[in-house]
mmCIF file of C-alpha atoms and ligand atoms in Angstrom:
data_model
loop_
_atom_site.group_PDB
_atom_site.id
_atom_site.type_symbol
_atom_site.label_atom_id
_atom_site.label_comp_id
_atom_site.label_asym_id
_atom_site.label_seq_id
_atom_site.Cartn_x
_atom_site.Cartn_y
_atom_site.Cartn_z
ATOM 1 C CA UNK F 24 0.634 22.073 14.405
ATOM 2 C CA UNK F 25 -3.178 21.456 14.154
ATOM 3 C CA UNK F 26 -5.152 18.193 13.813
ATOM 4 C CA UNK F 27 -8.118 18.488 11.916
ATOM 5 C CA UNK F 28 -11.270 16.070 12.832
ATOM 6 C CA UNK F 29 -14.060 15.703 10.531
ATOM 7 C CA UNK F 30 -17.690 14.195 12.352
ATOM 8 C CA UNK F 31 -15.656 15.655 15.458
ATOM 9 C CA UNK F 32 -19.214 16.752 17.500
ATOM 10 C CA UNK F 33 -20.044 12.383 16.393
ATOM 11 C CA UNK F 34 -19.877 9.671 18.651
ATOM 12 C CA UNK F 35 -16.623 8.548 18.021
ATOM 13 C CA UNK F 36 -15.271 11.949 16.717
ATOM 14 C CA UNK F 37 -15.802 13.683 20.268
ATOM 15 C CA UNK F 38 -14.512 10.706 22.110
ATOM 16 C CA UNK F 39 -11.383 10.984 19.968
ATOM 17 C CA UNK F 40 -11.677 14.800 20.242
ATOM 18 C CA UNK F 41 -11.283 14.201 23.978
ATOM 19 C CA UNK F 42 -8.535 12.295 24.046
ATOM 20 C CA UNK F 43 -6.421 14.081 21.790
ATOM 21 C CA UNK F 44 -6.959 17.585 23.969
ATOM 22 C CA UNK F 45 -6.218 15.516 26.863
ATOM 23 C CA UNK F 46 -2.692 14.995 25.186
ATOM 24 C CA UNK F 47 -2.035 18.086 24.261
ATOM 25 C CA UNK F 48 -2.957 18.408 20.812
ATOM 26 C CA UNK F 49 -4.497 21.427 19.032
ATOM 27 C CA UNK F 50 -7.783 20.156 17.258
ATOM 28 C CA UNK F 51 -10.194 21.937 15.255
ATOM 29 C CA UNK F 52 -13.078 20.357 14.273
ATOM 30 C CA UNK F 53 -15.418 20.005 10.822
ATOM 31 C CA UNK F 54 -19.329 18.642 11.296
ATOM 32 C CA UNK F 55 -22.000 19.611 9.576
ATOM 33 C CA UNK F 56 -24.045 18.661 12.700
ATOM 34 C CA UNK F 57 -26.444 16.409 10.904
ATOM 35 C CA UNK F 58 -25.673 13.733 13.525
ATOM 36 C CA UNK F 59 -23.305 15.110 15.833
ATOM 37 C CA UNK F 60 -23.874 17.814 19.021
ATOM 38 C CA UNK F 61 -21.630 20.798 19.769
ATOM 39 C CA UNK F 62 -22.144 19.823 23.352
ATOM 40 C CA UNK F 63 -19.912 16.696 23.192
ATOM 41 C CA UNK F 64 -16.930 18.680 22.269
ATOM 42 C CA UNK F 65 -14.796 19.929 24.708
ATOM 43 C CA UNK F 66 -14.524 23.840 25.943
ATOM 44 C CA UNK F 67 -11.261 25.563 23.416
ATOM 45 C CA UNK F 68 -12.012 23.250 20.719
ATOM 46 C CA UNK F 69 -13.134 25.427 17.039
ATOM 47 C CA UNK F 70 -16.207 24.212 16.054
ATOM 48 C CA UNK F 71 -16.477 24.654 11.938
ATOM 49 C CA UNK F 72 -19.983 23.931 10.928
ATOM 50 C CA UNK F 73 -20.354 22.896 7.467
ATOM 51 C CA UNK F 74 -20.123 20.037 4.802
ATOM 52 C CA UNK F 75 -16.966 18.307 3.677
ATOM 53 C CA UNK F 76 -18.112 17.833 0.442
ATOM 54 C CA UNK F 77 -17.445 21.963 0.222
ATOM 55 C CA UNK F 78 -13.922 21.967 -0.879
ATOM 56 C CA UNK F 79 -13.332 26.089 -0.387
ATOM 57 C CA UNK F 80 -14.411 25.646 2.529
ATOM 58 C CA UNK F 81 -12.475 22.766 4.056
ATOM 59 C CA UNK F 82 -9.199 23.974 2.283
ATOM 60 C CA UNK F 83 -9.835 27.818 3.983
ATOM 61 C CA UNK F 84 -9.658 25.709 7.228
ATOM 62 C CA UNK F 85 -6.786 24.186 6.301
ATOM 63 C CA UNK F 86 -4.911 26.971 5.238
ATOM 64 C CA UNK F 87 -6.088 28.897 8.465
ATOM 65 C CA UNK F 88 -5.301 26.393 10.930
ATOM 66 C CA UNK F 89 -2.040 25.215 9.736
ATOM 67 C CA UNK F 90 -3.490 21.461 9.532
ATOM 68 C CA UNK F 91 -0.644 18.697 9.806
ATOM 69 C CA UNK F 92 -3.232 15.829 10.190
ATOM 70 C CA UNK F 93 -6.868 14.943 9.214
ATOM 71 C CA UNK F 94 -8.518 12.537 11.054
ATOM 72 C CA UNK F 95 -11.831 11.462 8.522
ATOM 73 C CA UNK F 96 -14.633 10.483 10.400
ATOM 74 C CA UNK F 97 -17.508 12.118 9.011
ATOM 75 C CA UNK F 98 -19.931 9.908 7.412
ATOM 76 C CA UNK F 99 -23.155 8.204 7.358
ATOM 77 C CA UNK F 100 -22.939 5.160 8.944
ATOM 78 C CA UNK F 101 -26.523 3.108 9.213
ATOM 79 C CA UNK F 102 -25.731 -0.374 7.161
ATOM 80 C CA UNK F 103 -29.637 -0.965 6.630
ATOM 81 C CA UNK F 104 -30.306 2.966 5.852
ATOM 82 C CA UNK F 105 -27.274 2.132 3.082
ATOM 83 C CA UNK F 106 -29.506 -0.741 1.484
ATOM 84 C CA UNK F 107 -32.539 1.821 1.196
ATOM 85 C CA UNK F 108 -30.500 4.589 0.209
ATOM 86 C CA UNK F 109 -27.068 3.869 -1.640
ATOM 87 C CA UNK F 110 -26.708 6.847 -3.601
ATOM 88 C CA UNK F 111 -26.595 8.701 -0.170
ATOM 89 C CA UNK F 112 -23.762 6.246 1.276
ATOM 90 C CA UNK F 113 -21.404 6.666 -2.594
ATOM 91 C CA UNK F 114 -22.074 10.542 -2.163
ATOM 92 C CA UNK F 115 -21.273 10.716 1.831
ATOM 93 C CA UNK F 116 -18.749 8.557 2.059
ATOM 94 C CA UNK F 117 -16.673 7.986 -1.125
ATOM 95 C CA UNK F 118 -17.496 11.168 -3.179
ATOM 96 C CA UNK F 119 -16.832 13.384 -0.096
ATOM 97 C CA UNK F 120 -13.654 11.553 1.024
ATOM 98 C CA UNK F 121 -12.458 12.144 -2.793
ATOM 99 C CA UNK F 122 -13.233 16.101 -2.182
ATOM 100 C CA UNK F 123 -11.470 15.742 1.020
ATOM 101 C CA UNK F 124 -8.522 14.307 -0.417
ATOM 102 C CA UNK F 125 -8.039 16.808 -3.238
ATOM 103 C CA UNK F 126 -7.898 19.663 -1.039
ATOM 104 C CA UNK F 127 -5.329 17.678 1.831
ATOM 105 C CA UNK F 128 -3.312 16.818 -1.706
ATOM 106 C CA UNK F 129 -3.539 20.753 -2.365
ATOM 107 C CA UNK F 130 -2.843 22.049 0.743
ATOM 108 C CA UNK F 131 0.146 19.358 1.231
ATOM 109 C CA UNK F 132 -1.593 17.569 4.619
ATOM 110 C CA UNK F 133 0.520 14.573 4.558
ATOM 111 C CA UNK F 134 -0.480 12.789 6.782
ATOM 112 C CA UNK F 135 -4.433 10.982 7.222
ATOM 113 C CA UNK F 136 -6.463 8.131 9.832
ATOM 114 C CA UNK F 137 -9.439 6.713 7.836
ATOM 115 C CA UNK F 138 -12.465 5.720 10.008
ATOM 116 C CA UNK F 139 -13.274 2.386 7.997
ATOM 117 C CA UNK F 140 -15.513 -0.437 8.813
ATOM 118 C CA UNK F 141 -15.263 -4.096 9.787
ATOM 119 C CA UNK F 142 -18.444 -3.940 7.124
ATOM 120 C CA UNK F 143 -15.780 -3.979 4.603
ATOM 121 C CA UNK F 144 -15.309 -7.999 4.563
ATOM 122 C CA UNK F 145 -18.564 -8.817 4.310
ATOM 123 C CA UNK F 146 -19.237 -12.311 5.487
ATOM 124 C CA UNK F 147 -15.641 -13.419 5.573
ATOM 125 C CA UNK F 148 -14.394 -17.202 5.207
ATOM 126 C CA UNK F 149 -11.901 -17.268 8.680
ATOM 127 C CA UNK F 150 -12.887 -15.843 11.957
ATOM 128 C CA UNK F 151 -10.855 -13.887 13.369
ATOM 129 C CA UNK F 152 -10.588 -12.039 10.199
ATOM 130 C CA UNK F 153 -7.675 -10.536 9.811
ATOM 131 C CA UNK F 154 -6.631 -7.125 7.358
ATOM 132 C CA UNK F 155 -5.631 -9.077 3.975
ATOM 133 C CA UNK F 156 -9.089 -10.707 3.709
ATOM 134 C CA UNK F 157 -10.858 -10.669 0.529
ATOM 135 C CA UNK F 158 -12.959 -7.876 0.702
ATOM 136 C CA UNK F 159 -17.010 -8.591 0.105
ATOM 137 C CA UNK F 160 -18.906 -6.089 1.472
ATOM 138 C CA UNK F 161 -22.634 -7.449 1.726
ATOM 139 C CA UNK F 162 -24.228 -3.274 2.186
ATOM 140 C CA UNK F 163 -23.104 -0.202 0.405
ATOM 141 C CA UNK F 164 -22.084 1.143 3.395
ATOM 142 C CA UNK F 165 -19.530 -1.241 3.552
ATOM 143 C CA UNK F 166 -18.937 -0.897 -0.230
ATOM 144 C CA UNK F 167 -18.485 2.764 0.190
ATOM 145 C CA UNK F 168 -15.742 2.706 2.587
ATOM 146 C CA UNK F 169 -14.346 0.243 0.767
ATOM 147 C CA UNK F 170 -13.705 2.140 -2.538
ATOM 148 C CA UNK F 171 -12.609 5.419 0.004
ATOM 149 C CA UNK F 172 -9.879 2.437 0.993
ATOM 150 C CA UNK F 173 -9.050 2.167 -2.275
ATOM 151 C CA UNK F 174 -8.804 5.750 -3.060
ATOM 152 C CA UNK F 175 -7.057 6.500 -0.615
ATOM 153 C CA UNK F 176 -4.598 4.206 -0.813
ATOM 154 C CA UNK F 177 -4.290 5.624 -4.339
ATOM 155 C CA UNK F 178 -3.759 8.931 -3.817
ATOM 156 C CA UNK F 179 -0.683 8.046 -1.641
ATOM 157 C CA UNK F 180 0.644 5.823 -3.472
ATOM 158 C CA UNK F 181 1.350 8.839 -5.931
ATOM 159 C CA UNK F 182 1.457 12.257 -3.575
ATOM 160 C CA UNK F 183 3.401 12.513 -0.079
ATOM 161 C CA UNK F 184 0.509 11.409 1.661
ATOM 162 C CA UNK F 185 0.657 8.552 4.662
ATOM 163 C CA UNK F 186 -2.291 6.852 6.232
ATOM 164 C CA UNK F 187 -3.528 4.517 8.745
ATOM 165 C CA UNK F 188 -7.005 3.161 7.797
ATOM 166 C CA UNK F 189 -8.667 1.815 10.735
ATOM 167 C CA UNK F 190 -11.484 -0.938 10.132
ATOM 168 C CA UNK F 191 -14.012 -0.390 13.830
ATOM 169 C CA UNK F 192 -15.507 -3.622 14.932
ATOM 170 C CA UNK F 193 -18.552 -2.861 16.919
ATOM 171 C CA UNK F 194 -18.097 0.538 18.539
ATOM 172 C CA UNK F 195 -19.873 0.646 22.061
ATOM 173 C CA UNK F 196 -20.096 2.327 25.474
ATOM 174 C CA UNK F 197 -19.270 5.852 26.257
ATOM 175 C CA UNK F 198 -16.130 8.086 28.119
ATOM 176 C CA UNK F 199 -15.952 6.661 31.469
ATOM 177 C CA UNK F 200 -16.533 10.160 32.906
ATOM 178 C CA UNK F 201 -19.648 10.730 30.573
ATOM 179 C CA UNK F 202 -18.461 13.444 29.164
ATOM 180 C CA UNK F 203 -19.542 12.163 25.876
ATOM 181 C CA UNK F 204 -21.161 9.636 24.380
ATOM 182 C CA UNK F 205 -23.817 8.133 21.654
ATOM 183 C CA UNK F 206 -26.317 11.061 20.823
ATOM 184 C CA UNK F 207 -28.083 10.483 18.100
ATOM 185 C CA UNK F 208 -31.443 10.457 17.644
ATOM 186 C CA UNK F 209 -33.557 6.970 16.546
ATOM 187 C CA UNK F 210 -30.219 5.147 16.931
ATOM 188 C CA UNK F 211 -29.883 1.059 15.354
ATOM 189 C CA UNK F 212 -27.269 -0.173 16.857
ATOM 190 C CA UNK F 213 -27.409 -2.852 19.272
ATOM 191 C CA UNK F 214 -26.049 -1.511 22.332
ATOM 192 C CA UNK F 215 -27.794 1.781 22.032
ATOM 193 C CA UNK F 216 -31.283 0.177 21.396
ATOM 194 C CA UNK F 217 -30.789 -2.584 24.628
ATOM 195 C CA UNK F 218 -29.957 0.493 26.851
ATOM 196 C CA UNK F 219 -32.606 2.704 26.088
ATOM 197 C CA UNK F 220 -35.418 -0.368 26.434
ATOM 198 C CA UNK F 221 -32.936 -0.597 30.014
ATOM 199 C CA UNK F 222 -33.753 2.834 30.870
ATOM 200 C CA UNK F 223 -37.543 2.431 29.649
ATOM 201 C CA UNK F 224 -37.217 4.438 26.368
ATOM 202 C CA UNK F 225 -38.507 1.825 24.307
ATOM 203 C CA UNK F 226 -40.636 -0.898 25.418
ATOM 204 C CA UNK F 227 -38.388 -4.116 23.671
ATOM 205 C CA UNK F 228 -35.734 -5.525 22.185
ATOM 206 C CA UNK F 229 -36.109 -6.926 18.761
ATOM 207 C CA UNK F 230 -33.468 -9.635 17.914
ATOM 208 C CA UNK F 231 -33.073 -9.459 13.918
ATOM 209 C CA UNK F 232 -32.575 -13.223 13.873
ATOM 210 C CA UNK F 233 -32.173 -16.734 15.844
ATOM 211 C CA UNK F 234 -31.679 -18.955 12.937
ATOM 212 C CA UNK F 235 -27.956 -18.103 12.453
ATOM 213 C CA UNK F 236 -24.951 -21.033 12.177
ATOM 214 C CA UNK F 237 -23.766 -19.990 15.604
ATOM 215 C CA UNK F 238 -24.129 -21.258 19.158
ATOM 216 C CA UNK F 239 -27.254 -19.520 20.316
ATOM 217 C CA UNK F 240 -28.583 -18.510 16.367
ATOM 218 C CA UNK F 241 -28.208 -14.665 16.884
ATOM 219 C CA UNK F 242 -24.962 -12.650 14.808
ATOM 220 C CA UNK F 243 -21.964 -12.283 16.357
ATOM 221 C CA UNK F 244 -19.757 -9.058 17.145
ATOM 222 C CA UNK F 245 -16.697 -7.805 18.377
ATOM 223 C CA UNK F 246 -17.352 -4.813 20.497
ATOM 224 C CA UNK F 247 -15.097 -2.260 21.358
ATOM 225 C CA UNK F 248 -14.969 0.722 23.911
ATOM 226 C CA UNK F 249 -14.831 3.697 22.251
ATOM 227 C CA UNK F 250 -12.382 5.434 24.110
ATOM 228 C CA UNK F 251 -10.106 2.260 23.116
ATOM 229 C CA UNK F 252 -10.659 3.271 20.053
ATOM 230 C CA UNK F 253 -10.261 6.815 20.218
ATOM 231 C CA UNK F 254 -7.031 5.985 21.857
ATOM 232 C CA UNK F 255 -5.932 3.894 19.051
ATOM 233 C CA UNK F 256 -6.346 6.764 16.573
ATOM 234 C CA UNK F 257 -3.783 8.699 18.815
ATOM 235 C CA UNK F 258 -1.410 5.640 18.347
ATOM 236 C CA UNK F 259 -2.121 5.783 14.908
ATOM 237 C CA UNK F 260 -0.888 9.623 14.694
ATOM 238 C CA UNK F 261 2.285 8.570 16.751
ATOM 239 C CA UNK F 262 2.804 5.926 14.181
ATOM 240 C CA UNK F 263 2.951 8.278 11.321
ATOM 241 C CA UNK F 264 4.771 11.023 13.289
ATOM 242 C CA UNK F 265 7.344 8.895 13.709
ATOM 243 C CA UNK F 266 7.438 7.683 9.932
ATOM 244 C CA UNK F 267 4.863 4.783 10.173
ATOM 245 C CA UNK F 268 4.376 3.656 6.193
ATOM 246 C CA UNK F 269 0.656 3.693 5.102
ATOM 247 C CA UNK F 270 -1.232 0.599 6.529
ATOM 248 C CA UNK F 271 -4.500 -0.850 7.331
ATOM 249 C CA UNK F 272 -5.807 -2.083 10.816
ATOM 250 C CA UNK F 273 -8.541 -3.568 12.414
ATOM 251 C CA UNK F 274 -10.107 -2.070 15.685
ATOM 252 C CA UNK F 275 -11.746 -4.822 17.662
ATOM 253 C CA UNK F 276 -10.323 -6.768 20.893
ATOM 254 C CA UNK F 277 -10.832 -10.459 18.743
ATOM 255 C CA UNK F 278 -13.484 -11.566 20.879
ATOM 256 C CA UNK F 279 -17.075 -12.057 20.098
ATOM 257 C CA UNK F 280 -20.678 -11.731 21.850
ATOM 258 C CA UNK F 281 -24.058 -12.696 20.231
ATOM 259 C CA UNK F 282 -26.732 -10.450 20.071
ATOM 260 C CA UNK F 283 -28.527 -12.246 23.122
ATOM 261 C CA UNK F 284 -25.766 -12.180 24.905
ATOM 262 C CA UNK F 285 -25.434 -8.853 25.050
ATOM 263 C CA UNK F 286 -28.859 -8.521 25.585
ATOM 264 C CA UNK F 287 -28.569 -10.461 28.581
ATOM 265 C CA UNK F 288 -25.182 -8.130 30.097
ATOM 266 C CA UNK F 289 -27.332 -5.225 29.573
ATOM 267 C CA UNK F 290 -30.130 -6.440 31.914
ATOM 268 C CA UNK F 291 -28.035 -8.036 34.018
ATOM 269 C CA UNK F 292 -26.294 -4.756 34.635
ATOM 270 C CA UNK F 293 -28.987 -2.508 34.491
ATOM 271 C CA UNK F 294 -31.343 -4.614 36.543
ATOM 272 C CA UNK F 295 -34.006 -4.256 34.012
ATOM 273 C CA UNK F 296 -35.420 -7.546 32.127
ATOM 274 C CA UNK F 297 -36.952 -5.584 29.237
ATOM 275 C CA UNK F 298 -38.963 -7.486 26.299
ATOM 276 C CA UNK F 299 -36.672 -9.012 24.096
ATOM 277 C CA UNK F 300 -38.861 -10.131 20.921
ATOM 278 C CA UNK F 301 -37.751 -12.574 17.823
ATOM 279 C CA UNK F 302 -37.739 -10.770 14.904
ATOM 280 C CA UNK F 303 -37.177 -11.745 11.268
ATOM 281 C CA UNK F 304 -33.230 -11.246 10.117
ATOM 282 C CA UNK F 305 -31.735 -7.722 9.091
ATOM 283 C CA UNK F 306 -31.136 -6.992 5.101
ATOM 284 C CA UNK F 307 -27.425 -6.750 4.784
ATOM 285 C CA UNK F 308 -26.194 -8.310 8.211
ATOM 286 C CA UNK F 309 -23.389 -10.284 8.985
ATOM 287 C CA UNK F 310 -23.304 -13.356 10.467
ATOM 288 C CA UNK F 311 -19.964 -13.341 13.042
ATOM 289 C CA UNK F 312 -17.107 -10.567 12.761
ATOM 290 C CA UNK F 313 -14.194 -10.560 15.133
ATOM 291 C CA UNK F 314 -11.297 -8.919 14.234
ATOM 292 C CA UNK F 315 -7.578 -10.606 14.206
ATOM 293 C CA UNK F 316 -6.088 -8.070 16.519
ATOM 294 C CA UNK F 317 -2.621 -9.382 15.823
ATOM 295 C CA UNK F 318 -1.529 -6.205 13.518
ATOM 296 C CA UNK F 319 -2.522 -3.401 15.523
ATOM 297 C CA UNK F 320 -1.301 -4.770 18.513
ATOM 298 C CA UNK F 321 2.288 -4.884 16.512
ATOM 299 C CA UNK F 322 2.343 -1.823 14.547
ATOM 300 C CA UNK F 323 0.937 0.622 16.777
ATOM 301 C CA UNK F 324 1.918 1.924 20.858
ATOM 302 C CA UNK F 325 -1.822 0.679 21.882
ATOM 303 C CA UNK F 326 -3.107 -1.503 24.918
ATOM 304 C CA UNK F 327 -7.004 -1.146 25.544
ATOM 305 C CA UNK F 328 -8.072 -0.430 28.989
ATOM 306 C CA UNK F 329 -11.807 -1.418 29.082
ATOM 307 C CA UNK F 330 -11.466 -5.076 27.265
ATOM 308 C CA UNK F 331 -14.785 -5.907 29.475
ATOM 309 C CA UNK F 332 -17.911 -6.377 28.532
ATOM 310 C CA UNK F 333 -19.639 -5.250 31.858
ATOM 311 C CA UNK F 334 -17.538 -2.310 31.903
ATOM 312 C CA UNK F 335 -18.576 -1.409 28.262
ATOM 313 C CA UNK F 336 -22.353 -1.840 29.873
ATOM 314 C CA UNK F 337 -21.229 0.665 32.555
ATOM 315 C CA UNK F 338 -20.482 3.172 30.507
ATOM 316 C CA UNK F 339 -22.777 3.412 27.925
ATOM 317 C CA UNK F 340 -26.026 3.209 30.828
ATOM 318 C CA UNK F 341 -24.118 5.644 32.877
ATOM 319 C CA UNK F 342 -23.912 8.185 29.945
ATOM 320 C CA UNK F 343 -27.734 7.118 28.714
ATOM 321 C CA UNK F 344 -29.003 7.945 32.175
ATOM 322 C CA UNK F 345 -27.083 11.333 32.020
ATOM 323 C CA UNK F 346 -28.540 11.703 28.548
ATOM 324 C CA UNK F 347 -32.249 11.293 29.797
ATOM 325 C CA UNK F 348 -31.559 13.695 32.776
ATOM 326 C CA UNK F 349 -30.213 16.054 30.375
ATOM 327 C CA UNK F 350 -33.333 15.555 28.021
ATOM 328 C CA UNK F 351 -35.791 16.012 31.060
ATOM 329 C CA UNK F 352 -34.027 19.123 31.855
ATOM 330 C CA UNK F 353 -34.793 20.327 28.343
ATOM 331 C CA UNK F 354 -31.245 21.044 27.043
ATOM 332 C CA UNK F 355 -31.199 19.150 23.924
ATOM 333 C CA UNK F 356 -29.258 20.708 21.252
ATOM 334 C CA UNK F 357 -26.469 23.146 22.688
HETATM 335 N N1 UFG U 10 -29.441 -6.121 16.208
HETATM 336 C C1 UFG U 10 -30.602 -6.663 16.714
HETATM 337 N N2 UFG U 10 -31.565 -5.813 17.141
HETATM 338 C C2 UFG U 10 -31.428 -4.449 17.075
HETATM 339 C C3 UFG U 10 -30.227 -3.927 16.568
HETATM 340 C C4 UFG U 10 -29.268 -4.792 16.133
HETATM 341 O O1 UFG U 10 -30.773 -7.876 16.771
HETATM 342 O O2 UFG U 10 -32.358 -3.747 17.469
HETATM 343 C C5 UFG U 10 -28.390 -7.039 15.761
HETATM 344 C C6 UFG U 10 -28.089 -6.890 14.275
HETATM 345 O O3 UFG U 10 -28.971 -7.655 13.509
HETATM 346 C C7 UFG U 10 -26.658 -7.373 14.237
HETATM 347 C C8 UFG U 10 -26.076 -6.951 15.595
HETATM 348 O O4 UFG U 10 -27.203 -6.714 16.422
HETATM 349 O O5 UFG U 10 -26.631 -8.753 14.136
HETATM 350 C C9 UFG U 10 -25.259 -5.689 15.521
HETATM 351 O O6 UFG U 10 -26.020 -4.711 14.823
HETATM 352 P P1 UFG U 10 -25.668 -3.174 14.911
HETATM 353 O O7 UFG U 10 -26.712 -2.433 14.149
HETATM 354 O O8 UFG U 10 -25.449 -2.784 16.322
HETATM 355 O O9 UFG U 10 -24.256 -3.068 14.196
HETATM 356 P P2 UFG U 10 -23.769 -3.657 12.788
HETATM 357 O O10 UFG U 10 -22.938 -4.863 13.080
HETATM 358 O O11 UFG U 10 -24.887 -3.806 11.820
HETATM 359 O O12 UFG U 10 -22.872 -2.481 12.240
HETATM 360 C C10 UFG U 10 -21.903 -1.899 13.085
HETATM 361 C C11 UFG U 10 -21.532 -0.553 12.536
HETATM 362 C C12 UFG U 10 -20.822 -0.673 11.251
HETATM 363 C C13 UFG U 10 -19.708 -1.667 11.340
HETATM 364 C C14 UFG U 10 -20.163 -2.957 11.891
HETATM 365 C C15 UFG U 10 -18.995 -3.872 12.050
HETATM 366 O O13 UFG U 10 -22.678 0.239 12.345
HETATM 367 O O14 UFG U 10 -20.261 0.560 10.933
HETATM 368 O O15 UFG U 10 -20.785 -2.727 13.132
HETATM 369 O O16 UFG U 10 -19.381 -5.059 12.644
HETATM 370 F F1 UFG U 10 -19.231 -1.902 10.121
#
């Protein structure tokens, strides 16, 4: 049988790609390359370029492939591009994951993992937050995963369908081999931006924010290792391979980091004390998010392996210096 990953040439998508050819899976993978790279997917793996949103098209995968599993990743995922441009973030991710779910329905997929977001709770009133918080998303990015949640859960609740929805924390560093990583192009997220001012892409670090209730007045995150992460989506296929019920689970390791302090790992590490500048806070952000971890470490077969915050460093400069080689070299898009 055939998995089928949507965003599979993405960050997280090729990471997960990865791992599940590395266990023996057959994937086949649907991106529409507007933010993910052929290159990051392994050699063997079909490559299906096109939109989601095209329901012919996704079902003639399907059908071809013999698809047991989706695993949904594809979607836009920029919270502050979501507060300029909603409409975008409804279409992308809820509209499309309705398309998507019509033709799994159809073709009788019965089984689905949800990339969701820790942007779901919004600013939420206990830290660690755990799954049955009230929802409050404070972006419609968050918003529109939110209602895919909720249609999702839906949809099963009245075809043989069974999920895992998995809410990511802060999603950081890169396969420990570099064979893939973060690619895209005028990235916003933390990590990404303090290791290219590392490697002297950019000349500073802005910090959106020192006047937060916490210790040192920056936000607060959970950050997780991607491959982590990608491993916990092959947990989550165990799960409902061996007749898991639908559930919900948050992806972080329950510990947090402030902005600055991650800020000061990456220079520590890298050996480069870029410009850090105070800048005014981000529309949309939230103040502290760590994820109660206590669920996922029950319900599914999953123990992280880089639970380190130097290590997560590691990674994501040693695949942002192969990045830059491989940009110098001029192979950019293959
Ligand atoms: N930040 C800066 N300077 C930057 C970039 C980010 O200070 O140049 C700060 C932000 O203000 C925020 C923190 O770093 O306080 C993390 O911001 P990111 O953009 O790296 O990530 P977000 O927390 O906004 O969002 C990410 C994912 C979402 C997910 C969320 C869960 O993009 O999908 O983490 O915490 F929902």
């Amino acid at each position: 049988m055939t998995v089928l990953v949507t965003g599979g040439a993405g960050y997280i998508g090729s990471h997960t790609v990865l791992a599940l050819v590395e266990s023996g899976e057959t994937v086949v993978v649907i991106d529409d390359l507007s933010t993910g790279f052929p290159y990051l997917l392994p050699d063997g793996v079909s490559l299906f370029k096109g939109n989601i949103g095209d329901e012919n098209f996704v079902e003639s995968v399907i059908n071809s492939c013999g698809v047991e599993c989706i695993f949904h990743f594809a979607a836009s995922v920029v919270v502050s591009d979501s507060m300029r441009d909603p409409l975008a973030y409804y279409s992308n991710n809820t509209a499309v994951t309705c398309n998507l779910l019509r033709v799994a329905v159809k073709c009788g997929v019965t089984r689905l993992i949800f990339s969701s977001t820790a942007a779901v709770y919004g600013n939420p009133d206990h830290v660690p937050v755990a799954e049955n918080a009230t929802m409050r998303p404070l972006s419609p990015y968050g918003s529109s995963k939110m209602m895919a949640e909720q249609l999702l859960h839906d949809v099963a609740v009245a075809h043989d369908l069974n999920y895992v929805v998995l809410r990511y924390f802060n999603v950081a560093g890169a396969d420990p081999s570099a064979r893939t990583g973060l690619a895209t192009a005028g990235a916003t997220h933390l990590f990404k931006i303090a290791v290219e001012a590392a490697t002297e892409q950019r000349d500073r670090v802005d910090v959106f924010g020192i006047d937060y209730s916490t210790p040192d007045g920056s936000c607060i995150r959970d950050f997780i290792h991607v491959s982590d992460l990608a491993q916990a989506h092959l947990a989550a296929l165990s799960y409902l391979r061996k007749g898991g019920q639908s559930t919900v689970l948050n992806c972080g390791y329950g510990r947090g980091y402030s902005v600055l302090e991650i800020i000061e790992t990456v220079q520590r590490i890298s050996r480069c004390k870029f410009a850090v500048k105070v800048a005014n806070r981000r529309l949309g952000d939230i103040m502290t998010l760590i994820a109660d971890t206590s669920r996922i470490r029950t319900v599914l077969d999953w123990t992280p392996r880089y639970d380190n915050i130097d290590i997560i460093t590691e990674h994501a400069l040693a695949w942002e210096i192969k990045s830059l080689n491989r940009f110098k070299s001029g192979r950019t898009t293959s």
